[in-house]
Short mmCIF file of C-alpha atoms and ligand atoms in Angstrom, two decimals:
data_model
loop_
_atom_site.label_atom_id
_atom_site.label_comp_id
_atom_site.label_asym_id
_atom_site.label_seq_id
_atom_site.Cartn_x
_atom_site.Cartn_y
_atom_site.Cartn_z
CA MET N 1 3.12 -17.26 22.19
CA SER N 2 0.81 -20.20 21.54
CA ILE N 3 -2.59 -20.45 19.93
CA THR N 4 -5.08 -21.26 22.68
CA THR N 5 -8.49 -22.95 22.43
CA ASP N 6 -9.91 -19.69 23.67
CA THR N 7 -8.44 -17.95 20.62
CA THR N 8 -9.77 -20.49 18.15
CA ASN N 9 -13.21 -20.19 19.79
CA TYR N 10 -13.39 -16.46 19.45
CA LEU N 11 -12.22 -16.66 15.84
CA SER N 12 -14.90 -19.21 14.97
CA ASN N 13 -17.51 -16.69 16.08
CA LEU N 14 -15.99 -13.89 14.01
CA LEU N 15 -14.99 -15.56 10.75
CA ILE N 16 -17.03 -17.21 8.02
CA PRO N 17 -16.25 -20.99 7.89
CA SER N 18 -13.92 -20.83 4.86
CA ALA N 19 -11.94 -17.95 6.38
CA TYR N 20 -11.82 -19.64 9.77
CA LYS N 21 -10.38 -22.81 8.26
CA PHE N 22 -7.72 -20.93 6.27
CA ALA N 23 -6.83 -18.34 8.94
CA THR N 24 -6.27 -20.88 11.70
CA GLN N 25 -4.01 -23.12 9.58
CA LYS N 26 -0.26 -22.71 9.87
CA HIS N 27 1.13 -21.53 6.57
CA GLY N 28 4.34 -22.13 4.70
CA SER N 29 5.24 -20.41 1.46
CA PHE N 30 3.41 -20.96 -1.83
CA ILE N 31 5.79 -22.11 -4.55
CA GLU N 32 5.30 -23.70 -7.98
CA GLY N 33 1.54 -23.87 -7.46
CA THR N 34 1.85 -25.73 -4.16
CA LYS N 35 1.49 -24.74 -0.55
CA HIS N 36 4.55 -25.74 1.51
CA SER N 37 4.34 -26.80 5.13
CA ILE N 38 5.44 -24.38 7.77
CA ASN N 39 9.17 -24.12 8.52
CA GLU N 40 10.67 -24.85 11.88
CA THR N 41 11.25 -21.13 12.22
CA SER N 42 7.88 -19.46 12.25
CA ILE N 43 6.34 -16.09 12.97
CA ASP N 44 3.27 -15.48 15.13
CA ILE N 45 0.45 -13.67 13.39
CA ILE N 46 -1.29 -11.46 15.93
CA ASP N 47 -4.79 -10.03 15.87
CA PRO N 48 -4.09 -6.35 16.72
CA SER N 49 -7.69 -5.89 17.91
CA THR N 50 -7.11 -8.37 20.78
CA GLY N 51 -3.35 -8.91 20.99
CA ARG N 52 -3.90 -12.66 20.61
CA VAL N 53 -1.96 -15.02 18.35
CA ILE N 54 -4.13 -16.18 15.44
CA THR N 55 -1.75 -18.50 13.63
CA GLN N 56 1.83 -18.82 12.39
CA VAL N 57 3.58 -18.47 9.05
CA SER N 58 7.03 -19.57 7.92
CA GLU N 59 10.10 -17.42 8.17
CA THR N 60 11.12 -18.52 4.66
CA ASP N 61 14.82 -19.33 4.54
CA GLU N 62 17.35 -18.65 1.77
CA GLU N 63 17.07 -22.10 0.21
CA THR N 64 13.28 -21.86 -0.05
CA VAL N 65 13.44 -18.31 -1.44
CA ASP N 66 15.80 -19.72 -4.05
CA ARG N 67 13.23 -22.38 -4.96
CA ALA N 68 10.53 -19.72 -5.31
CA VAL N 69 12.67 -17.53 -7.57
CA LEU N 70 13.74 -20.45 -9.74
CA SER N 71 10.14 -21.58 -10.03
CA ALA N 72 9.19 -18.07 -11.21
CA LYS N 73 12.09 -18.14 -13.67
CA ARG N 74 10.94 -21.48 -15.08
CA ALA N 75 7.40 -20.21 -15.49
CA PHE N 76 8.75 -17.13 -17.24
CA ASP N 77 10.99 -19.14 -19.59
CA GLU N 78 8.59 -21.96 -20.32
CA SER N 79 5.03 -20.67 -20.08
CA TRP N 80 3.77 -17.29 -18.90
CA GLY N 81 6.55 -15.22 -20.49
CA HIS N 82 5.79 -16.66 -23.93
CA MET N 83 2.05 -17.15 -23.78
CA ALA N 84 -0.22 -15.44 -26.31
CA ALA N 85 -1.30 -12.06 -25.00
CA SER N 86 -4.97 -12.98 -25.32
CA GLN N 87 -4.41 -16.02 -23.07
CA ARG N 88 -2.77 -13.85 -20.42
CA GLU N 89 -5.72 -11.49 -20.60
CA ALA N 90 -8.20 -14.32 -20.14
CA SER N 91 -6.33 -15.68 -17.09
CA LEU N 92 -6.19 -12.27 -15.42
CA HIS N 93 -9.92 -11.73 -16.03
CA ARG N 94 -10.62 -15.13 -14.47
CA LEU N 95 -8.50 -14.19 -11.47
CA ALA N 96 -10.44 -10.91 -11.07
CA ASP N 97 -13.69 -12.90 -11.14
CA LEU N 98 -12.39 -15.32 -8.50
CA ILE N 99 -11.32 -12.47 -6.21
CA GLU N 100 -14.82 -11.05 -6.55
CA GLU N 101 -16.42 -14.43 -5.80
CA ASN N 102 -14.22 -14.82 -2.70
CA ALA N 103 -14.38 -11.17 -1.62
CA ALA N 104 -16.06 -11.79 1.74
CA GLU N 105 -13.37 -14.27 2.75
CA LEU N 106 -10.45 -12.15 1.53
CA ALA N 107 -11.80 -9.05 3.30
CA GLN N 108 -11.88 -10.95 6.58
CA TYR N 109 -8.15 -11.73 6.40
CA ASP N 110 -7.15 -8.08 6.00
CA ALA N 111 -9.61 -7.01 8.70
CA LEU N 112 -8.35 -9.69 11.08
CA GLU N 113 -4.59 -9.25 10.64
CA GLY N 114 -4.64 -5.48 10.00
CA GLY N 115 -7.42 -4.54 12.45
CA LYS N 116 -9.17 -2.67 9.63
CA PRO N 117 -12.97 -2.30 9.81
CA VAL N 118 -14.24 -5.14 7.65
CA SER N 119 -17.06 -3.10 6.11
CA GLN N 120 -14.43 -0.64 4.84
CA VAL N 121 -12.16 -3.40 3.54
CA GLU N 122 -15.16 -4.73 1.59
CA THR N 123 -16.04 -1.35 0.10
CA VAL N 124 -12.52 0.05 -0.44
CA ASP N 125 -9.76 -2.58 -0.62
CA LEU N 126 -11.61 -5.35 -2.41
CA PRO N 127 -13.06 -3.22 -5.23
CA LEU N 128 -9.64 -1.59 -5.72
CA ALA N 129 -7.91 -4.97 -5.94
CA ILE N 130 -10.46 -6.34 -8.41
CA GLU N 131 -10.25 -3.14 -10.45
CA GLN N 132 -6.45 -3.57 -10.75
CA PHE N 133 -6.82 -7.05 -12.26
CA ARG N 134 -9.69 -6.01 -14.58
CA TYR N 135 -7.88 -2.88 -15.74
CA TYR N 136 -4.50 -4.52 -16.38
CA ALA N 137 -6.14 -7.63 -17.89
CA GLY N 138 -6.96 -5.35 -20.82
CA TRP N 139 -3.32 -4.45 -21.45
CA PRO N 140 -1.50 -7.53 -22.82
CA THR N 141 -3.13 -7.28 -26.26
CA LYS N 142 -2.46 -3.55 -26.45
CA LEU N 143 1.27 -3.64 -25.64
CA ARG N 144 3.33 -3.10 -28.74
CA GLY N 145 6.55 -1.68 -30.03
CA ASP N 146 7.08 0.86 -32.74
CA THR N 147 8.70 1.30 -36.12
CA VAL N 148 11.45 3.89 -35.94
CA PRO N 149 12.48 6.23 -38.81
CA ALA N 150 16.19 5.72 -38.16
CA ALA N 151 17.14 4.80 -41.74
CA SER N 152 15.67 5.03 -45.21
CA ALA N 153 13.02 2.40 -45.89
CA SER N 154 15.22 0.71 -48.50
CA THR N 155 18.32 0.33 -46.28
CA ALA N 156 17.06 -0.87 -42.91
CA HIS N 157 13.94 -1.71 -40.98
CA VAL N 158 14.27 -0.43 -37.40
CA PHE N 159 11.65 -1.40 -34.87
CA THR N 160 11.14 -1.92 -31.13
CA HIS N 161 9.61 -4.62 -28.96
CA LYS N 162 8.20 -4.17 -25.48
CA LYS N 163 9.60 -7.03 -23.43
CA PRO N 164 8.84 -8.20 -19.90
CA ARG N 165 11.77 -7.97 -17.50
CA GLY N 166 11.55 -11.54 -16.16
CA VAL N 167 11.18 -12.38 -12.46
CA VAL N 168 9.78 -9.52 -10.37
CA ALA N 169 10.25 -9.46 -6.58
CA ALA N 170 7.18 -7.72 -5.16
CA ILE N 171 7.41 -6.57 -1.54
CA THR N 172 4.34 -5.17 0.17
CA PRO N 173 3.52 -3.35 3.44
CA TRP N 174 0.92 -4.37 6.03
CA ASN N 175 -1.55 -1.54 5.65
CA PHE N 176 -3.20 -2.63 2.36
CA PRO N 177 -2.17 -6.29 1.99
CA LEU N 178 -4.45 -7.47 -0.81
CA CYS N 179 -4.64 -4.13 -2.56
CA GLN N 180 -0.88 -3.60 -2.61
CA ALA N 181 -0.35 -7.15 -3.83
CA ALA N 182 -2.82 -6.49 -6.67
CA ILE N 183 -1.21 -3.14 -7.54
CA LYS N 184 2.08 -4.96 -8.15
CA ILE N 185 1.01 -8.36 -9.42
CA ALA N 186 -1.66 -7.27 -11.94
CA PRO N 187 0.56 -5.00 -14.09
CA ALA N 188 3.66 -7.19 -13.63
CA LEU N 189 1.81 -10.28 -14.87
CA ALA N 190 -0.02 -8.38 -17.61
CA ALA N 191 3.39 -7.31 -18.93
CA GLY N 192 4.43 -10.98 -19.09
CA ASN N 193 6.64 -11.14 -15.99
CA THR N 194 6.38 -13.76 -13.27
CA VAL N 195 6.31 -12.78 -9.61
CA VAL N 196 7.62 -13.75 -6.19
CA LEU N 197 5.56 -11.80 -3.65
CA LYS N 198 6.75 -11.19 -0.10
CA PRO N 199 3.90 -9.79 1.97
CA SER N 200 4.49 -8.08 5.30
CA GLU N 201 5.16 -10.51 8.15
CA LEU N 202 2.14 -8.97 9.92
CA THR N 203 -0.36 -9.66 7.14
CA SER N 204 0.25 -12.72 4.96
CA LEU N 205 -3.13 -14.45 4.70
CA SER N 206 -4.80 -12.62 1.80
CA SER N 207 -1.61 -12.88 -0.30
CA LEU N 208 -1.38 -16.64 0.29
CA ARG N 209 -5.04 -17.09 -0.61
CA LEU N 210 -4.57 -14.91 -3.70
CA ALA N 211 -1.84 -17.28 -4.92
CA GLU N 212 -4.26 -20.21 -4.59
CA LEU N 213 -6.90 -18.31 -6.56
CA ALA N 214 -4.33 -17.52 -9.27
CA MET N 215 -3.76 -21.26 -9.76
CA GLU N 216 -7.52 -21.82 -9.82
CA ALA N 217 -7.73 -19.15 -12.53
CA GLY N 218 -5.36 -21.22 -14.66
CA LEU N 219 -2.10 -19.30 -14.30
CA PRO N 220 0.78 -21.75 -14.82
CA ALA N 221 2.46 -23.03 -11.65
CA GLY N 222 5.33 -20.73 -10.69
CA THR N 223 3.79 -17.63 -12.27
CA LEU N 224 2.87 -16.26 -8.84
CA ASN N 225 4.76 -17.47 -5.74
CA VAL N 226 4.46 -16.14 -2.19
CA VAL N 227 7.26 -16.26 0.38
CA THR N 228 6.26 -15.33 3.92
CA GLY N 229 8.70 -13.95 6.46
CA THR N 230 10.42 -10.89 7.83
CA GLY N 231 12.15 -8.27 5.74
CA ALA N 232 15.57 -8.70 7.30
CA ASN N 233 15.62 -12.40 6.47
CA THR N 234 13.20 -13.53 3.73
CA GLY N 235 12.98 -10.06 2.15
CA HIS N 236 16.75 -9.72 2.08
CA HIS N 237 17.22 -13.12 0.39
CA LEU N 238 14.62 -12.24 -2.21
CA VAL N 239 15.96 -8.78 -3.05
CA SER N 240 19.54 -10.03 -3.38
CA HIS N 241 18.72 -13.15 -5.42
CA PRO N 242 20.66 -13.05 -8.72
CA ALA N 243 17.75 -14.43 -10.77
CA VAL N 244 15.41 -11.61 -9.71
CA ASN N 245 15.29 -9.10 -12.58
CA MET N 246 13.34 -6.27 -10.96
CA ILE N 247 12.20 -5.16 -7.50
CA SER N 248 8.89 -3.46 -6.86
CA PHE N 249 8.68 -2.25 -3.26
CA THR N 250 6.06 -0.40 -1.25
CA GLY N 251 6.85 0.50 2.33
CA SER N 252 8.79 2.89 4.49
CA GLU N 253 11.42 5.36 3.33
CA LYS N 254 14.04 3.68 5.52
CA VAL N 255 13.59 0.21 4.02
CA GLY N 256 13.15 1.70 0.54
CA ARG N 257 16.58 3.34 0.81
CA HIS N 258 18.11 0.04 1.89
CA ILE N 259 16.51 -1.88 -0.99
CA ALA N 260 17.49 0.79 -3.52
CA GLY N 261 21.08 0.46 -2.24
CA GLN N 262 21.05 -3.28 -2.82
CA ALA N 263 19.42 -2.87 -6.25
CA GLY N 264 22.05 -0.26 -7.11
CA GLN N 265 24.83 -2.67 -6.22
CA ASP N 266 23.25 -5.34 -8.41
CA LEU N 267 22.25 -2.84 -11.16
CA LYS N 268 18.62 -3.97 -11.07
CA PRO N 269 15.65 -1.75 -11.83
CA VAL N 270 13.71 -0.84 -8.71
CA ALA N 271 10.38 0.90 -8.23
CA LEU N 272 9.72 2.39 -4.79
CA GLU N 273 6.43 3.68 -3.38
CA LEU N 274 7.25 5.13 0.03
CA GLY N 275 5.78 7.22 2.80
CA GLY N 276 4.28 10.67 2.95
CA LYS N 277 3.50 13.55 5.29
CA ASN N 278 0.74 15.03 3.27
CA PRO N 279 -0.33 18.67 3.63
CA ASN N 280 -4.08 19.22 3.36
CA ILE N 281 -4.65 22.97 2.93
CA ILE N 282 -7.93 24.75 3.68
CA LEU N 283 -8.30 28.30 2.35
CA PRO N 284 -10.94 30.54 3.95
CA ASP N 285 -13.16 30.63 0.83
CA ALA N 286 -13.60 26.81 0.80
CA ASP N 287 -16.76 24.89 1.61
CA ILE N 288 -15.63 24.59 5.25
CA ALA N 289 -18.09 21.91 6.32
CA LYS N 290 -17.07 19.63 3.44
CA ALA N 291 -13.36 20.35 3.89
CA ALA N 292 -13.52 19.54 7.62
CA GLN N 293 -15.46 16.35 6.99
CA TYR N 294 -12.88 15.12 4.47
CA ALA N 295 -10.00 16.27 6.69
CA ALA N 296 -11.32 14.15 9.55
CA THR N 297 -12.07 11.15 7.35
CA THR N 298 -8.60 11.06 5.78
CA ALA N 299 -6.89 11.62 9.15
CA TYR N 300 -8.60 8.70 10.93
CA PHE N 301 -9.37 6.25 8.11
CA TYR N 302 -7.60 2.97 8.98
CA SER N 303 -6.38 4.72 12.14
CA GLY N 304 -4.27 7.07 10.02
CA GLN N 305 -2.18 4.15 8.75
CA VAL N 306 -2.42 5.21 5.12
CA CYS N 307 0.52 6.55 3.10
CA PHE N 308 -1.56 9.37 1.59
CA SER N 309 -3.46 10.21 4.77
CA GLY N 310 -3.95 13.99 5.04
CA SER N 311 -1.93 13.92 8.23
CA ARG N 312 -0.81 17.57 8.20
CA LEU N 313 -3.79 19.90 8.11
CA MET N 314 -2.93 23.50 7.27
CA VAL N 315 -5.87 25.82 7.94
CA ASP N 316 -6.35 29.53 7.38
CA ARG N 317 -6.33 30.97 10.90
CA SER N 318 -9.73 32.68 10.41
CA VAL N 319 -11.51 29.30 10.08
CA LEU N 320 -9.35 27.24 12.45
CA ASP N 321 -11.88 26.96 15.32
CA GLU N 322 -14.74 26.03 13.01
CA VAL N 323 -12.68 23.33 11.28
CA LEU N 324 -11.31 21.91 14.50
CA GLU N 325 -14.73 21.71 16.12
CA ALA N 326 -16.14 19.79 13.13
CA ILE N 327 -13.18 17.38 13.15
CA GLN N 328 -13.62 16.74 16.87
CA THR N 329 -17.31 15.95 16.36
CA HIS N 330 -16.37 13.44 13.65
CA ALA N 331 -13.71 11.90 15.91
CA GLU N 332 -16.13 11.53 18.80
CA ASP N 333 -18.56 9.67 16.54
CA LEU N 334 -15.97 7.03 15.59
CA VAL N 335 -16.64 3.58 17.05
CA LEU N 336 -13.40 1.92 18.09
CA GLY N 337 -13.56 -1.85 18.02
CA HIS N 338 -12.52 -5.16 16.53
CA GLY N 339 -11.80 -5.10 12.80
CA LEU N 340 -14.33 -7.87 12.20
CA ASP N 341 -17.14 -6.16 14.11
CA ARG N 342 -19.42 -4.47 11.57
CA SER N 343 -20.18 -1.57 13.90
CA THR N 344 -16.48 -0.63 14.11
CA THR N 345 -15.44 2.49 12.24
CA MET N 346 -11.87 2.73 13.57
CA GLY N 347 -9.67 -0.20 14.48
CA PRO N 348 -6.42 -0.53 16.42
CA LEU N 349 -2.87 0.24 15.35
CA SER N 350 -0.98 -2.58 13.66
CA SER N 351 1.12 -3.66 16.65
CA ASP N 352 2.02 -2.73 20.19
CA THR N 353 5.47 -1.61 19.05
CA HIS N 354 3.91 0.68 16.48
CA ARG N 355 1.50 2.17 19.04
CA ASN N 356 4.44 2.90 21.35
CA LYS N 357 6.18 4.67 18.46
CA VAL N 358 3.09 6.80 17.78
CA GLU N 359 2.83 7.67 21.47
CA GLY N 360 6.49 8.71 21.36
CA TYR N 361 5.58 11.33 18.74
CA LEU N 362 2.78 12.60 21.01
CA GLU N 363 5.21 13.06 23.85
CA GLU N 364 7.76 14.77 21.64
CA VAL N 365 5.31 17.15 19.97
CA THR N 366 3.87 18.43 23.22
CA ILE N 367 7.38 19.18 24.51
CA ASN N 368 8.01 21.06 21.25
CA GLY N 369 5.00 23.34 21.63
CA GLY N 370 2.07 21.39 20.13
CA GLU N 371 -1.16 21.27 22.13
CA ILE N 372 -3.37 18.21 22.24
CA ALA N 373 -6.80 19.48 21.18
CA PHE N 374 -8.45 16.10 21.81
CA GLY N 375 -7.55 12.43 22.14
CA GLY N 376 -3.98 11.34 22.81
CA LEU N 377 -4.79 8.43 25.12
CA ARG N 378 -5.47 4.71 24.96
CA PRO N 379 -9.26 4.21 25.24
CA GLU N 380 -10.34 3.59 28.84
CA LYS N 381 -13.13 1.07 28.42
CA GLY N 382 -12.98 -2.23 26.55
CA ASN N 383 -10.46 -3.08 23.85
CA SER N 384 -7.79 -3.05 26.52
CA ASP N 385 -5.79 -5.87 24.98
CA GLY N 386 -5.88 -4.46 21.46
CA PHE N 387 -3.48 -1.77 20.27
CA PHE N 388 -6.00 1.07 20.25
CA LEU N 389 -5.36 4.78 20.46
CA GLN N 390 -7.95 7.56 20.50
CA PRO N 391 -8.32 9.75 17.42
CA THR N 392 -6.13 12.74 18.24
CA ALA N 393 -5.48 16.29 17.02
CA ILE N 394 -2.41 18.35 17.91
CA VAL N 395 -2.60 22.07 17.24
CA GLY N 396 0.21 24.47 16.47
CA PRO N 397 3.51 22.58 16.58
CA PRO N 398 6.35 24.41 14.78
CA ASP N 399 7.34 23.10 11.33
CA ILE N 400 10.71 21.76 12.39
CA THR N 401 9.71 19.01 14.74
CA PRO N 402 9.60 15.25 14.04
CA ALA N 403 5.81 15.01 14.44
CA VAL N 404 5.37 17.56 11.64
CA GLU N 405 8.17 16.37 9.36
CA GLU N 406 7.85 12.59 9.75
CA GLU N 407 5.15 10.08 9.02
CA ILE N 408 3.46 9.23 12.36
CA PHE N 409 1.21 6.59 10.73
CA GLY N 410 -1.41 6.73 13.45
CA PRO N 411 -4.71 8.52 14.21
CA VAL N 412 -2.84 11.75 14.96
CA LEU N 413 -3.73 14.84 12.97
CA ILE N 414 -1.24 17.71 13.07
CA VAL N 415 -3.12 21.00 12.67
CA GLN N 416 -1.19 24.13 11.72
CA PRO N 417 -2.78 27.54 11.16
CA PHE N 418 -1.43 29.88 8.46
CA ASP N 419 -2.01 33.54 7.57
CA ASP N 420 -0.95 33.87 3.95
CA ILE N 421 -1.10 31.80 0.74
CA GLU N 422 2.57 32.19 -0.19
CA GLU N 423 3.52 31.23 3.37
CA VAL N 424 1.47 28.03 3.28
CA ILE N 425 2.83 26.94 -0.12
CA THR N 426 6.42 27.41 1.05
CA ARG N 427 5.82 25.59 4.32
CA ALA N 428 3.91 22.74 2.67
CA ASN N 429 6.74 22.20 0.17
CA LYS N 430 9.54 22.25 2.73
CA GLY N 431 9.12 18.64 3.84
CA LYS N 432 11.22 15.75 2.56
CA TYR N 433 8.16 13.85 1.29
CA GLY N 434 6.03 14.55 -1.78
CA LEU N 435 3.41 11.83 -1.99
CA SER N 436 0.13 13.75 -2.03
CA ALA N 437 -1.59 16.97 -0.96
CA GLY N 438 -5.09 18.36 -0.57
CA LEU N 439 -6.34 21.84 -1.41
CA TRP N 440 -9.72 23.34 -0.49
CA THR N 441 -10.84 26.55 -2.19
CA ASN N 442 -13.75 27.87 -4.25
CA ASP N 443 -11.51 30.25 -6.17
CA VAL N 444 -10.74 28.56 -9.49
CA ARG N 445 -7.55 30.62 -10.02
CA ASN N 446 -6.14 29.59 -6.65
CA ALA N 447 -7.19 25.99 -7.33
CA HIS N 448 -5.10 25.89 -10.53
CA ARG N 449 -2.17 28.02 -9.41
CA ILE N 450 -1.60 26.44 -6.02
CA SER N 451 -2.22 22.81 -7.04
CA GLN N 452 0.51 23.05 -9.68
CA ARG N 453 2.98 24.55 -7.24
CA LEU N 454 2.56 21.86 -4.59
CA GLU N 455 5.42 19.36 -4.69
CA ALA N 456 3.33 16.22 -4.52
CA GLY N 457 2.72 13.35 -6.94
CA THR N 458 -1.05 13.65 -6.47
CA VAL N 459 -3.00 16.77 -5.53
CA TRP N 460 -6.68 16.52 -4.64
CA VAL N 461 -8.64 19.76 -5.03
CA ASN N 462 -11.94 19.96 -3.09
CA THR N 463 -11.75 16.24 -2.49
CA TYR N 464 -9.30 13.78 -0.91
CA SER N 465 -8.18 10.16 -1.30
CA ASP N 466 -9.77 9.54 -4.74
CA TRP N 467 -8.00 6.66 -6.42
CA HIS N 468 -8.49 4.71 -9.63
CA ALA N 469 -6.53 2.15 -11.63
CA THR N 470 -6.35 4.59 -14.54
CA ALA N 471 -4.91 7.54 -12.58
CA PRO N 472 -1.10 7.47 -12.01
CA PHE N 473 -0.16 7.50 -8.33
CA GLY N 474 3.32 7.85 -6.86
CA GLY N 475 5.45 10.26 -4.95
CA PHE N 476 7.91 13.04 -5.63
CA LYS N 477 11.04 13.56 -3.50
CA ASN N 478 11.53 10.93 -0.76
CA SER N 479 8.09 9.42 -1.40
CA GLY N 480 9.16 7.27 -4.31
CA MET N 481 11.07 6.66 -7.50
CA GLY N 482 11.27 4.36 -10.48
CA GLY N 483 7.77 4.79 -11.87
CA LYS N 484 4.18 5.23 -10.76
CA ASP N 485 1.38 2.85 -9.90
CA ASN N 486 -1.78 2.78 -12.05
CA GLY N 487 -2.44 3.70 -15.66
CA ALA N 488 0.09 3.32 -18.46
CA GLU N 489 2.93 4.26 -16.06
CA GLY N 490 1.92 1.36 -13.83
CA ILE N 491 2.74 -1.23 -16.50
CA GLU N 492 5.58 0.55 -18.33
CA LYS N 493 7.96 0.09 -15.41
CA PHE N 494 7.55 -3.69 -15.75
CA LEU N 495 8.63 -3.57 -19.41
CA ASP N 496 11.89 -2.97 -21.22
CA THR N 497 12.38 -1.80 -24.81
CA GLN N 498 14.38 -3.79 -27.34
CA THR N 499 15.44 -2.13 -30.60
CA ILE N 500 16.09 -4.21 -33.69
CA TRP N 501 18.05 -2.93 -36.70
CA MET N 502 17.41 -5.12 -39.71
CA SER N 503 19.56 -4.31 -42.66
CA LEU N 504 17.86 -4.53 -46.03
CA GLU N 505 21.10 -4.16 -47.99
P1 NAD Q 1 8.24 -1.41 5.96
O1 NAD Q 1 9.14 -0.63 5.10
O2 NAD Q 1 8.62 -1.64 7.36
O3 NAD Q 1 8.02 -2.87 5.33
C1 NAD Q 1 7.51 -3.03 4.01
C2 NAD Q 1 7.87 -4.41 3.50
O4 NAD Q 1 9.29 -4.49 3.37
C3 NAD Q 1 7.49 -5.55 4.44
O5 NAD Q 1 7.06 -6.65 3.67
C4 NAD Q 1 8.80 -5.86 5.14
O6 NAD Q 1 8.88 -7.18 5.64
C5 NAD Q 1 9.79 -5.65 4.00
N1 NAD Q 1 11.17 -5.41 4.41
C6 NAD Q 1 11.64 -4.83 5.52
N2 NAD Q 1 12.99 -4.81 5.53
C7 NAD Q 1 13.38 -5.39 4.36
C8 NAD Q 1 14.66 -5.69 3.78
N3 NAD Q 1 15.79 -5.37 4.39
N4 NAD Q 1 14.69 -6.29 2.57
C9 NAD Q 1 13.55 -6.62 1.94
N5 NAD Q 1 12.30 -6.39 2.45
C10 NAD Q 1 12.23 -5.77 3.64
O7 NAD Q 1 6.80 -0.72 5.86
P2 NAD Q 1 5.47 -1.12 6.61
O8 NAD Q 1 5.60 -0.69 8.04
O9 NAD Q 1 5.08 -2.52 6.31
O10 NAD Q 1 4.40 -0.20 5.85
C11 NAD Q 1 4.16 1.13 6.16
C12 NAD Q 1 4.92 2.03 5.20
O11 NAD Q 1 4.49 1.79 3.86
C13 NAD Q 1 4.61 3.50 5.44
O12 NAD Q 1 5.79 4.23 5.35
C14 NAD Q 1 3.68 3.86 4.30
O13 NAD Q 1 3.66 5.22 3.97
C15 NAD Q 1 4.21 3.02 3.20
N6 NAD Q 1 3.22 2.84 2.14
C16 NAD Q 1 3.39 3.54 0.97
C17 NAD Q 1 2.44 3.43 -0.05
C18 NAD Q 1 2.58 4.19 -1.35
O14 NAD Q 1 1.86 3.89 -2.30
N7 NAD Q 1 3.47 5.16 -1.44
C19 NAD Q 1 1.34 2.60 0.14
C20 NAD Q 1 1.20 1.90 1.33
C21 NAD Q 1 2.16 2.03 2.33
#
């Protein structure tokens, strides 16, 4: 597809001048502090709210990936990896400040490429990204080893160092481009590593701009490089590069398995944050109005394209009708529209292919006994060229059906009634995923007992979706491995321990 004058005109009306200039440029990779020109092989970046091509980015080839990795290795060996901790802290604080100063522009890129409502990107994604850099900026001067009582004080001095791993390959999904980049880059850099980031081929702009801001903040050239391109090509070259010392991946279970296989072959540490099919359980003694409000918000936020979306609602049968009615009211109030339109409260799906996949689940679940309570269709009026789908609820499908077991990643809430607490715990735990869960009850004993029995890395009780840089986040079972994001766990995975035995005899 080509970029038409019509497209550039509509973008000039939607974007602030700085974002318009950047978004409509063709982009190559960002290596050694310099933006490269676009390759001959390029990828169209499509606005999912209109289906139009916005710009193009490089499909970065093997030779260029090699340059990016070697640039990161040089920066690790010659500058960033050996810099005083206080200097690293200062640079990361400066980068956080620059993200904040450029927040309006950065938010527009994620809203444009991801179709996410810009007002929500400004109030959710940007603060979370800035918080990551501020929080991990505090860590370099607090990282330290230990003295170990392995021998008597007169015979040997035994102590440990915390050492960065070297070059980290960071691979991110399309649903939280800037945020996911920050979640990886901030702790990896704070630990003293250098990074080659490969953003999703659907959403590259905020990552490329972040790399420019990192140079402006004074990070040495090569400390943060960005290679654009598809997973099968650019991602593959990056993951299998011999000079990459660690892989940090967030994305689907399928690709996570593949990357873990490659990392296993190469004996490289790998951290995976994968998908989820998250049970959100409402007991009859809960504050039903609040539970229903949160259930609807988490189901349809970013069109359900969130790994921890409460996509499987399990409701005590006695309150099912009340909950469903409240969720439908919330869904009917949602304003579907362009991500950059401030009145929009729900955007499109990320691509036409993805919408077709979501619709496939709708077809399958109705054959398997689920009933569409509301939604299920493409909106009739307006938005016809964007990849929109109505907020939808499906009631009553049996547990063993793909729509209940798998991540749909769309505005499709699966609603399942239950009759008994033991029954709901067993059913909620049966799935292959274990990313997060919600529990709604005013009985403090049930709150404690049930939350601990749910097989999920994060359990929200009488709330949902809370997130903070200090609070570890990551999945059990097929939702992840190799360490958590956030908090001490978020930086520990980017460090290795060296033990030194120093004989005193
Ligand atoms: P995806 O797995 O298709 O792609 C993720 C990234 O991997 C992209 O950058 C892609 O280009 C790259 N990739 C694909 N194949 C590759 C390969 N062979 N080698 C190297 N890289 C490769 O996921 P997606 O569709 O972009 O994102 C949605 C998924 O991400 C969902 O499953 C969602 O649950 C998950 N997610 C998880 C979390 C979490 O914290 N657990 C957060 C956000 C998203």
